[in-house]
Short mmCIF file of C-alpha atoms and ligand atoms in Angstrom, two decimals:
data_model
loop_
_atom_site.label_atom_id
_atom_site.label_comp_id
_atom_site.label_asym_id
_atom_site.label_seq_id
_atom_site.Cartn_x
_atom_site.Cartn_y
_atom_site.Cartn_z
CA UNK A 1 10.89 -13.91 -10.10
CA UNK A 2 8.90 -16.85 -11.26
CA UNK A 3 11.43 -19.14 -9.66
CA UNK A 4 10.98 -17.27 -6.40
CA UNK A 5 7.31 -17.97 -6.50
CA UNK A 6 7.75 -21.65 -7.28
CA UNK A 7 10.18 -21.92 -4.44
CA UNK A 8 7.76 -20.20 -2.10
CA UNK A 9 4.86 -22.44 -2.96
CA UNK A 10 7.13 -25.48 -2.89
CA UNK A 11 8.26 -24.68 0.62
CA UNK A 12 4.75 -24.06 1.70
CA UNK A 13 3.42 -27.22 0.12
CA UNK A 14 6.05 -29.47 1.56
CA UNK A 15 5.74 -27.74 4.91
CA UNK A 16 2.07 -28.45 5.14
CA UNK A 17 2.38 -31.98 3.85
CA UNK A 18 4.43 -32.70 6.93
CA UNK A 19 1.25 -32.32 8.88
CA UNK A 20 -0.03 -35.54 7.44
CA UNK A 21 3.35 -37.24 7.70
CA UNK A 22 2.73 -36.97 11.44
CA UNK A 23 6.11 -36.95 12.97
CA UNK A 24 8.01 -38.75 10.25
CA UNK A 25 9.86 -35.61 9.25
CA UNK A 26 11.28 -33.21 11.76
CA UNK A 27 11.02 -30.15 9.48
CA UNK A 28 14.50 -29.12 10.50
CA UNK A 29 16.65 -28.10 7.54
CA UNK A 30 20.31 -27.51 8.41
CA UNK A 31 20.85 -24.43 6.28
CA UNK A 32 18.31 -22.21 4.59
CA UNK A 33 19.26 -19.54 2.04
CA UNK A 34 22.85 -20.40 2.90
CA UNK A 35 22.29 -19.47 6.56
CA UNK A 36 22.91 -22.18 9.17
CA UNK A 37 19.98 -23.08 11.43
CA UNK A 38 20.46 -23.79 15.13
CA UNK A 39 18.52 -26.58 16.86
CA UNK A 40 20.77 -26.93 19.86
CA UNK A 41 19.20 -25.55 23.06
CA UNK A 42 22.70 -25.07 24.46
CA UNK A 43 23.42 -22.60 21.65
CA UNK A 44 20.23 -20.56 21.83
CA UNK A 45 22.02 -17.76 23.67
CA UNK A 46 20.71 -15.31 26.20
CA UNK A 47 18.31 -12.48 25.55
CA UNK A 48 16.18 -9.93 27.35
CA UNK A 49 12.65 -9.42 26.14
CA UNK A 50 11.15 -5.94 25.94
CA UNK A 51 8.64 -5.50 28.77
CA UNK A 52 5.12 -5.29 27.33
CA UNK A 53 4.01 -3.34 30.41
CA UNK A 54 6.62 -0.56 30.17
CA UNK A 55 5.94 2.42 27.94
CA UNK A 56 8.55 3.47 25.38
CA UNK A 57 9.35 6.43 27.65
CA UNK A 58 10.33 4.00 30.42
CA UNK A 59 7.25 4.58 32.58
CA UNK A 60 5.47 1.48 33.89
CA UNK A 61 1.90 0.78 32.82
CA UNK A 62 0.03 1.03 36.13
CA UNK A 63 -3.60 0.74 35.10
CA UNK A 64 -5.75 -0.75 32.37
CA UNK A 65 -6.53 2.67 30.96
CA UNK A 66 -2.83 3.31 30.31
CA UNK A 67 -2.61 -0.06 28.58
CA UNK A 68 -5.58 0.63 26.30
CA UNK A 69 -4.91 4.30 25.64
CA UNK A 70 -1.11 4.35 25.48
CA UNK A 71 0.85 1.11 25.58
CA UNK A 72 -1.43 -0.90 23.30
CA UNK A 73 -1.54 1.71 20.49
CA UNK A 74 2.18 2.30 20.93
CA UNK A 75 2.86 -1.44 20.58
CA UNK A 76 0.63 -1.72 17.48
CA UNK A 77 2.57 1.17 16.01
CA UNK A 78 5.92 -0.51 16.77
CA UNK A 79 4.78 -3.64 14.93
CA UNK A 80 3.58 -1.54 12.02
CA UNK A 81 6.79 0.38 11.75
CA UNK A 82 9.21 -2.49 12.23
CA UNK A 83 7.56 -5.73 11.19
CA UNK A 84 4.32 -5.82 9.23
CA UNK A 85 3.99 -2.28 7.86
CA UNK A 86 1.20 0.27 8.02
CA UNK A 87 -1.99 -0.50 6.12
CA UNK A 88 -4.86 1.77 5.10
CA UNK A 89 -8.38 1.68 6.56
CA UNK A 90 -11.61 0.59 4.96
CA UNK A 91 -11.68 1.65 1.29
CA UNK A 92 -14.51 4.03 0.41
CA UNK A 93 -15.51 2.25 -2.81
CA UNK A 94 -15.91 -1.19 -1.26
CA UNK A 95 -19.10 -3.18 -1.91
CA UNK A 96 -20.56 -6.59 -1.09
CA UNK A 97 -22.34 -8.75 -3.64
CA UNK A 98 -24.24 -11.51 -1.83
CA UNK A 99 -24.57 -13.58 -4.98
CA UNK A 100 -25.94 -16.61 -3.14
CA UNK A 101 -28.21 -15.65 -0.24
CA UNK A 102 -28.86 -19.03 1.29
CA UNK A 103 -29.05 -22.51 -0.22
CA UNK A 104 -29.55 -25.67 1.84
CA UNK A 105 -26.28 -27.62 1.71
CA UNK A 106 -24.29 -30.44 3.30
CA UNK A 107 -27.21 -32.85 3.66
CA UNK A 108 -29.46 -30.20 5.09
CA UNK A 109 -27.14 -29.36 8.01
CA UNK A 110 -26.13 -25.99 6.59
CA UNK A 111 -27.23 -22.96 4.70
CA UNK A 112 -24.58 -21.93 2.18
CA UNK A 113 -24.05 -18.25 1.46
CA UNK A 114 -21.52 -16.79 -0.98
CA UNK A 115 -20.40 -13.21 -1.23
CA UNK A 116 -17.95 -11.27 -3.36
CA UNK A 117 -16.27 -8.37 -1.61
CA UNK A 118 -15.09 -5.76 -4.11
CA UNK A 119 -12.31 -3.61 -2.72
CA UNK A 120 -12.94 -0.68 -5.05
CA UNK A 121 -15.58 0.71 -7.39
CA UNK A 122 -13.72 -0.90 -10.29
CA UNK A 123 -15.14 -4.42 -10.26
CA UNK A 124 -12.35 -5.73 -12.47
CA UNK A 125 -9.90 -4.93 -9.67
CA UNK A 126 -8.98 -7.15 -6.68
CA UNK A 127 -11.89 -8.81 -4.91
CA UNK A 128 -12.33 -11.69 -2.50
CA UNK A 129 -14.89 -14.48 -2.64
CA UNK A 130 -16.24 -15.50 0.73
CA UNK A 131 -17.90 -18.85 1.39
CA UNK A 132 -20.09 -19.20 4.48
CA UNK A 133 -21.91 -22.13 6.03
CA UNK A 134 -24.49 -21.26 8.66
CA UNK A 135 -26.00 -23.95 10.87
CA UNK A 136 -29.43 -24.87 9.44
CA UNK A 137 -32.44 -23.95 11.55
CA UNK A 138 -30.88 -21.19 13.68
CA UNK A 139 -32.75 -17.95 13.82
CA UNK A 140 -30.37 -15.84 15.82
CA UNK A 141 -26.95 -14.50 14.85
CA UNK A 142 -24.32 -17.23 15.14
CA UNK A 143 -20.71 -17.23 16.30
CA UNK A 144 -18.38 -17.97 13.43
CA UNK A 145 -14.95 -19.34 12.59
CA UNK A 146 -13.27 -17.61 9.64
CA UNK A 147 -10.43 -19.62 8.11
CA UNK A 148 -8.10 -17.92 5.65
CA UNK A 149 -6.66 -20.62 3.40
CA UNK A 150 -4.04 -21.47 0.82
CA UNK A 151 -6.52 -23.04 -1.59
CA UNK A 152 -9.61 -21.91 -3.49
CA UNK A 153 -12.98 -22.06 -1.71
CA UNK A 154 -14.14 -24.73 -4.18
CA UNK A 155 -11.54 -27.16 -2.80
CA UNK A 156 -12.18 -26.38 0.89
CA UNK A 157 -15.35 -28.46 1.28
CA UNK A 158 -16.93 -31.32 -0.69
CA UNK A 159 -19.83 -29.33 -2.07
CA UNK A 160 -20.50 -28.94 -5.79
CA UNK A 161 -22.43 -25.72 -5.16
CA UNK A 162 -19.32 -23.67 -4.37
CA UNK A 163 -18.37 -21.09 -6.99
CA UNK A 164 -15.38 -22.51 -8.87
CA UNK A 165 -12.52 -20.31 -7.78
CA UNK A 166 -9.25 -19.24 -9.32
CA UNK A 167 -5.76 -19.52 -7.93
CA UNK A 168 -2.45 -18.00 -8.91
CA UNK A 169 -0.74 -20.16 -11.51
CA UNK A 170 2.58 -19.86 -13.29
CA UNK A 171 3.37 -16.62 -15.07
CA UNK A 172 1.58 -14.68 -12.38
CA UNK A 173 -1.81 -15.25 -13.92
CA UNK A 174 -4.92 -16.48 -12.22
CA UNK A 175 -6.05 -19.88 -13.46
CA UNK A 176 -9.17 -21.94 -12.70
CA UNK A 177 -8.67 -23.75 -9.40
CA UNK A 178 -7.95 -27.46 -9.81
CA UNK A 179 -10.73 -29.78 -8.64
CA UNK A 180 -8.81 -30.82 -5.57
CA UNK A 181 -5.96 -29.57 -3.46
CA UNK A 182 -3.50 -31.23 -1.08
CA UNK A 183 -4.41 -28.77 1.67
CA UNK A 184 -6.64 -30.43 4.25
CA UNK A 185 -10.33 -29.69 3.89
CA UNK A 186 -12.34 -27.64 6.33
CA UNK A 187 -13.86 -29.72 9.10
CA UNK A 188 -17.29 -28.09 8.95
CA UNK A 189 -19.69 -30.64 10.51
CA UNK A 190 -18.72 -30.50 14.22
CA UNK A 191 -18.85 -26.71 14.20
CA UNK A 192 -22.29 -26.60 12.60
CA UNK A 193 -23.47 -29.19 15.12
CA UNK A 194 -22.47 -26.78 17.93
CA UNK A 195 -24.26 -23.85 16.33
CA UNK A 196 -21.09 -22.26 14.93
CA UNK A 197 -20.89 -20.98 11.37
CA UNK A 198 -17.78 -21.48 9.25
CA UNK A 199 -16.49 -19.15 6.59
CA UNK A 200 -13.47 -19.28 4.35
CA UNK A 201 -11.59 -17.25 1.76
CA UNK A 202 -8.52 -17.82 -0.43
CA UNK A 203 -5.59 -15.62 0.58
CA UNK A 204 -4.49 -15.16 -3.05
CA UNK A 205 -7.73 -13.31 -3.81
CA UNK A 206 -6.45 -10.54 -1.53
CA UNK A 207 -2.78 -10.50 -2.42
CA UNK A 208 -0.64 -13.06 -4.24
CA UNK A 209 2.14 -14.80 -2.37
CA UNK A 210 5.21 -13.96 -4.43
CA UNK A 211 7.87 -11.33 -4.52
CA UNK A 212 7.44 -8.23 -6.68
CA UNK A 213 3.69 -8.79 -6.59
CA UNK A 214 2.72 -5.18 -6.00
CA UNK A 215 0.87 -4.75 -9.25
CA UNK A 216 -1.38 -7.78 -8.79
CA UNK A 217 -3.01 -7.59 -5.40
CA UNK A 218 -4.95 -5.20 -3.28
CA UNK A 219 -1.88 -3.14 -2.48
CA UNK A 220 -1.79 -2.09 -6.14
CA UNK A 221 -4.82 0.08 -5.42
CA UNK A 222 -2.71 2.16 -3.07
CA UNK A 223 0.42 2.72 -5.15
CA UNK A 224 0.67 6.32 -6.28
CA UNK A 225 1.27 6.89 -10.00
CA UNK A 226 4.88 6.09 -10.85
CA UNK A 227 5.51 4.33 -7.53
CA UNK A 228 6.93 0.82 -7.71
CA UNK A 229 7.56 0.21 -4.03
CA UNK A 230 6.12 1.15 -0.68
CA UNK A 231 7.95 3.08 2.00
CA UNK A 232 10.06 1.16 4.52
CA UNK A 233 7.23 1.12 7.06
CA UNK A 234 4.36 0.32 4.68
CA UNK A 235 2.55 -2.96 4.34
CA UNK A 236 3.97 -6.26 3.22
CA UNK A 237 1.87 -9.20 2.04
CA UNK A 238 0.97 -10.39 5.58
CA UNK A 239 -0.48 -6.99 6.43
CA UNK A 240 -2.41 -7.11 3.13
CA UNK A 241 -3.89 -10.53 3.97
CA UNK A 242 -4.78 -9.24 7.46
CA UNK A 243 -6.34 -6.14 5.87
CA UNK A 244 -8.47 -8.47 3.72
CA UNK A 245 -9.65 -10.25 6.88
CA UNK A 246 -10.75 -6.89 8.28
CA UNK A 247 -12.71 -6.24 5.08
CA UNK A 248 -14.41 -9.63 5.54
CA UNK A 249 -15.21 -8.50 9.09
CA UNK A 250 -16.74 -5.34 7.58
CA UNK A 251 -19.04 -7.65 5.64
CA UNK A 252 -19.94 -9.72 8.73
CA UNK A 253 -21.08 -6.54 10.41
CA UNK A 254 -23.74 -6.24 7.72
CA UNK A 255 -24.87 -9.89 7.79
CA UNK A 256 -27.80 -10.40 10.20
CA UNK A 257 -27.05 -14.14 10.45
CA UNK A 258 -23.60 -13.56 11.96
CA UNK A 259 -22.81 -12.30 15.47
CA UNK A 260 -19.94 -9.90 14.66
CA UNK A 261 -18.90 -9.90 18.32
CA UNK A 262 -18.14 -13.63 18.21
CA UNK A 263 -15.97 -14.05 15.12
CA UNK A 264 -12.86 -16.20 15.52
CA UNK A 265 -10.12 -16.29 12.92
CA UNK A 266 -7.85 -19.22 12.05
CA UNK A 267 -4.78 -19.49 9.83
CA UNK A 268 -1.82 -21.83 9.42
CA UNK A 269 1.86 -20.98 9.05
CA UNK A 270 2.32 -17.65 7.20
CA UNK A 271 -1.43 -17.36 7.61
CA UNK A 272 -0.91 -18.05 11.33
CA UNK A 273 1.27 -14.93 11.38
CA UNK A 274 -1.49 -13.20 9.41
CA UNK A 275 -4.28 -14.00 11.86
CA UNK A 276 -2.15 -12.88 14.80
CA UNK A 277 -1.55 -9.55 13.11
CA UNK A 278 -5.23 -9.28 12.08
CA UNK A 279 -6.33 -9.84 15.69
CA UNK A 280 -3.69 -7.48 17.08
CA UNK A 281 -4.62 -4.74 14.67
CA UNK A 282 -8.38 -5.15 14.50
CA UNK A 283 -9.97 -5.71 17.89
CA UNK A 284 -13.28 -6.70 16.31
CA UNK A 285 -11.89 -10.25 16.05
CA UNK A 286 -13.04 -11.95 19.23
CA UNK A 287 -10.61 -14.86 19.20
CA UNK A 288 -7.54 -15.97 17.26
CA UNK A 289 -6.23 -19.45 16.53
CA UNK A 290 -2.72 -19.35 15.08
CA UNK A 291 -1.35 -22.65 13.85
CA UNK A 292 2.45 -23.00 13.57
CA UNK A 293 2.95 -19.27 13.06
CA UNK A 294 6.63 -19.58 14.02
CA UNK A 295 9.16 -16.85 13.25
CA UNK A 296 7.55 -13.49 12.52
CA UNK A 297 4.47 -14.83 14.34
CA UNK A 298 4.23 -16.10 17.91
CA UNK A 299 7.76 -17.53 18.28
CA UNK A 300 10.33 -15.39 20.06
CA UNK A 301 12.66 -13.83 17.50
CA UNK A 302 15.33 -13.29 20.13
CA UNK A 303 15.65 -17.04 20.61
CA UNK A 304 18.15 -18.34 18.12
CA UNK A 305 16.41 -21.60 17.37
CA UNK A 306 14.96 -22.77 14.04
CA UNK A 307 13.99 -20.01 11.63
CA UNK A 308 15.28 -16.50 12.41
CA UNK A 309 14.48 -13.07 10.98
CA UNK A 310 17.60 -13.49 8.86
CA UNK A 311 16.21 -16.65 7.24
CA UNK A 312 12.76 -15.17 6.87
CA UNK A 313 13.88 -11.96 5.20
CA UNK A 314 16.64 -13.41 3.01
CA UNK A 315 16.05 -11.89 -0.47
CA UNK A 316 15.31 -15.31 -2.00
CA UNK A 317 12.68 -16.04 0.65
CA UNK A 318 9.85 -14.11 2.31
CA UNK A 319 11.02 -10.53 2.79
CA UNK A 320 8.04 -9.30 0.73
CA UNK A 321 5.64 -10.58 3.39
CA UNK A 322 6.87 -7.90 5.83
CA UNK A 323 7.62 -4.20 5.67
CA UNK A 324 11.09 -3.36 4.38
CA UNK A 325 12.22 -2.15 7.83
CA UNK A 326 12.02 -5.70 9.20
CA UNK A 327 15.18 -6.69 7.30
CA UNK A 328 17.18 -4.28 9.46
CA UNK A 329 16.86 -6.72 12.33
CA UNK A 330 18.26 -9.75 10.49
CA UNK A 331 21.61 -9.27 12.25
CA UNK A 332 20.36 -7.08 15.09
CA UNK A 333 17.45 -8.91 16.63
CA UNK A 334 18.09 -7.40 20.06
CA UNK A 335 17.31 -3.97 18.63
CA UNK A 336 13.82 -5.00 17.53
CA UNK A 337 11.53 -3.08 19.92
CA UNK A 338 8.94 -5.89 19.90
CA UNK A 339 8.87 -9.69 19.96
CA UNK A 340 6.40 -12.58 19.71
CA UNK A 341 5.15 -12.18 23.29
CA UNK A 342 4.03 -8.62 22.51
CA UNK A 343 2.13 -9.73 19.42
CA UNK A 344 0.26 -12.23 21.60
CA UNK A 345 -0.29 -9.58 24.30
CA UNK A 346 -2.01 -7.34 21.74
CA UNK A 347 -4.84 -9.88 21.70
CA UNK A 348 -5.52 -9.29 25.42
CA UNK A 349 -8.05 -9.60 26.93
CA UNK A 350 -9.39 -11.64 24.02
CA UNK A 351 -8.59 -15.35 23.85
CA UNK A 352 -5.75 -16.59 21.66
CA UNK A 353 -4.75 -20.20 20.99
CA UNK A 354 -1.35 -21.20 19.64
CA UNK A 355 -1.22 -24.62 18.02
CA UNK A 356 2.19 -26.09 17.26
CA UNK A 357 3.78 -29.47 16.44
CA UNK A 358 6.53 -31.16 18.44
CA UNK A 359 8.64 -32.07 15.40
CA UNK A 360 8.17 -28.71 13.68
CA UNK A 361 11.53 -27.51 14.94
CA UNK A 362 11.87 -24.95 12.16
CA UNK A 363 8.88 -23.04 13.66
CA UNK A 364 10.22 -23.39 17.22
CA UNK A 365 7.25 -24.66 19.27
CA UNK A 366 9.18 -23.90 22.48
CA UNK A 367 9.73 -20.31 21.33
CA UNK A 368 5.96 -20.01 20.91
CA UNK A 369 5.40 -21.45 24.39
CA UNK A 370 7.87 -19.03 25.95
CA UNK A 371 6.25 -16.11 24.12
CA UNK A 372 2.81 -17.17 25.35
CA UNK A 373 4.16 -17.38 28.91
CA UNK A 374 5.74 -13.92 28.59
CA UNK A 375 2.43 -12.45 27.37
CA UNK A 376 0.79 -13.73 30.58
CA UNK A 377 1.47 -10.61 32.70
CA UNK A 378 -0.62 -8.50 30.31
CA UNK A 379 -3.53 -10.95 30.54
CA UNK A 380 -3.27 -11.03 34.35
CA UNK A 381 -3.07 -7.27 34.44
CA UNK A 382 -6.39 -7.12 32.56
CA UNK A 383 -8.00 -9.71 34.84
CA UNK A 384 -7.58 -12.68 32.50
CA UNK A 385 -5.78 -15.98 32.73
CA UNK A 386 -2.44 -16.58 31.01
CA UNK A 387 -0.84 -20.00 30.67
CA UNK A 388 -0.07 -19.90 34.40
CA UNK A 389 2.88 -22.22 34.10
CA UNK A 390 6.45 -21.92 32.97
CA UNK A 391 6.65 -25.65 32.30
CA UNK A 392 6.07 -26.44 28.65
CA UNK A 393 3.32 -29.06 28.32
CA UNK A 394 4.04 -32.30 26.47
CA UNK A 395 2.51 -32.96 23.06
CA UNK A 396 -1.19 -33.70 23.35
CA UNK A 397 -1.66 -31.73 26.62
CA UNK A 398 -3.68 -28.62 25.87
CA UNK A 399 -3.81 -25.50 28.01
CA UNK A 400 -7.00 -23.69 27.06
CA UNK A 401 -6.94 -20.60 29.27
CA UNK A 402 -7.46 -17.12 27.80
CA UNK A 403 -4.04 -17.78 26.36
CA UNK A 404 -4.09 -21.31 25.00
CA UNK A 405 -1.25 -23.53 23.87
CA UNK A 406 -1.59 -26.89 22.20
CA UNK A 407 1.26 -28.89 20.66
CA UNK A 408 0.26 -31.91 18.65
CA UNK A 409 2.52 -34.84 18.14
CA UNK A 410 3.73 -34.29 14.59
CA UNK A 411 4.94 -31.71 12.15
CA UNK A 412 4.05 -28.38 10.61
CA UNK A 413 0.41 -27.45 10.04
CA UNK A 414 -2.87 -28.73 11.45
CA UNK A 415 -3.87 -32.35 11.81
CA UNK A 416 -7.49 -33.54 12.23
CA UNK A 417 -7.27 -33.85 16.03
CA UNK A 418 -6.25 -30.18 16.32
CA UNK A 419 -9.74 -29.27 15.21
CA UNK A 420 -11.15 -30.85 18.39
CA UNK A 421 -9.07 -28.36 20.41
CA UNK A 422 -10.10 -25.44 18.19
CA UNK A 423 -13.75 -26.29 18.77
CA UNK A 424 -13.23 -26.76 22.50
CA UNK A 425 -11.42 -23.43 22.74
CA UNK A 426 -14.20 -21.63 20.88
CA UNK A 427 -16.89 -23.30 22.98
CA UNK A 428 -15.13 -22.31 26.17
CA UNK A 429 -14.40 -18.72 25.30
CA UNK A 430 -17.20 -17.67 22.95
CA UNK A 431 -19.81 -19.52 24.98
CA UNK A 432 -21.22 -21.38 22.04
CA UNK A 433 -23.93 -24.06 22.26
C1 LIG B 501 8.28 -21.24 5.38
C2 LIG B 501 8.65 -20.03 6.20
C3 LIG B 501 7.81 -19.92 7.45
C4 LIG B 501 6.35 -19.97 7.09
C5 LIG B 501 6.10 -21.20 6.27
C6 LIG B 501 4.69 -21.34 5.71
O1 LIG B 501 8.63 -22.40 6.04
O2 LIG B 501 10.01 -20.13 6.50
O3 LIG B 501 8.10 -18.75 8.15
O4 LIG B 501 5.55 -19.96 8.24
O5 LIG B 501 6.93 -21.20 5.12
O6 LIG B 501 3.96 -20.38 5.56
O7 LIG B 501 4.38 -22.48 5.35
#
């Protein structure tokens, strides 16, 4: 099992390092878990996407009320049952410890606040540390970008006042976070300058990212005595990380400095899948930015290009991130009742931005574009603007409508210039300063 974890982190690390390699590596392995990978458009095959605006009983969705009352909940349920798994609601014993109320930080541009969110009455159990920077000198609730990350809060920003965090080390034990991390730092300054707060949390605080992890993370609180696995339609790790984001949102609703109606959420890669599911499931998130979410995220699963469900759920890879039912579709993708376009459509009418990279072929940037285009009818139906084109834009050409798409020139992950688009998208849609 340990080897599984090392492999997982190794893949992740190298994947994200490509972001700095900027186009030098195409992130296109030829076989993964012994399964060949297709990168030939001529061999993608044909497919028919499920219609997001047709109910499971075959009736068309004719008005917004039917979307909100029937088709939307039905679609959420289909994703729960077949892809991410059902998760519980807010736990009754949860509490917030605002252990740092507000300290001037970052050369006086910010107020730093730190909070521990305990998921149960037992304070030795799973908990998440939240780090928040609020723009200095603002007296009204601010819009905020919440970034769920692969590294401890203490390595996210150059600030010695951050509580030293812990990360998962070898042997499935938490160890003190190293002083630095190869994951890019948070680009806080331009957001603060526009009156936007920034918050971050380490995904491993919520649930570790390795197979067989049930006893370590938040899901352990929900295992019944003697149970060692969840049912086929119960939560995998992505749903647990998304659940943690909702608990952070519960905290924001109690923080007078934050406008809970203008909280955006950002994640990269498997955390791009996570933020899409968080936004689909919890409509309190006002805006989602999903970076390179790929297969199991925004990319169309029915398109046989780059990673497929079969690669993703191979036992040596990331099956544990999804509900067990998802594996059924490894060889039967056309039977999956949902696809990436429907995950995007669940954000409607709220804005969603997909950021991809032109050499990140493994994550299929075109599959994400096609999914975004196919989610357009739901946005139009609700009076919002989809991509409004079926021509995929070149790298560096953003579309920042209610559905946004931006492909940088380069590989997997985010690069510094992506942050300019994130800020622009938030300014446009959350009407920030
Ligand atoms: C692997 C995995 C992807 C995932 C990525 C990541 O490459 O196959 O589906 O998005 O890891 O999280 O970095």
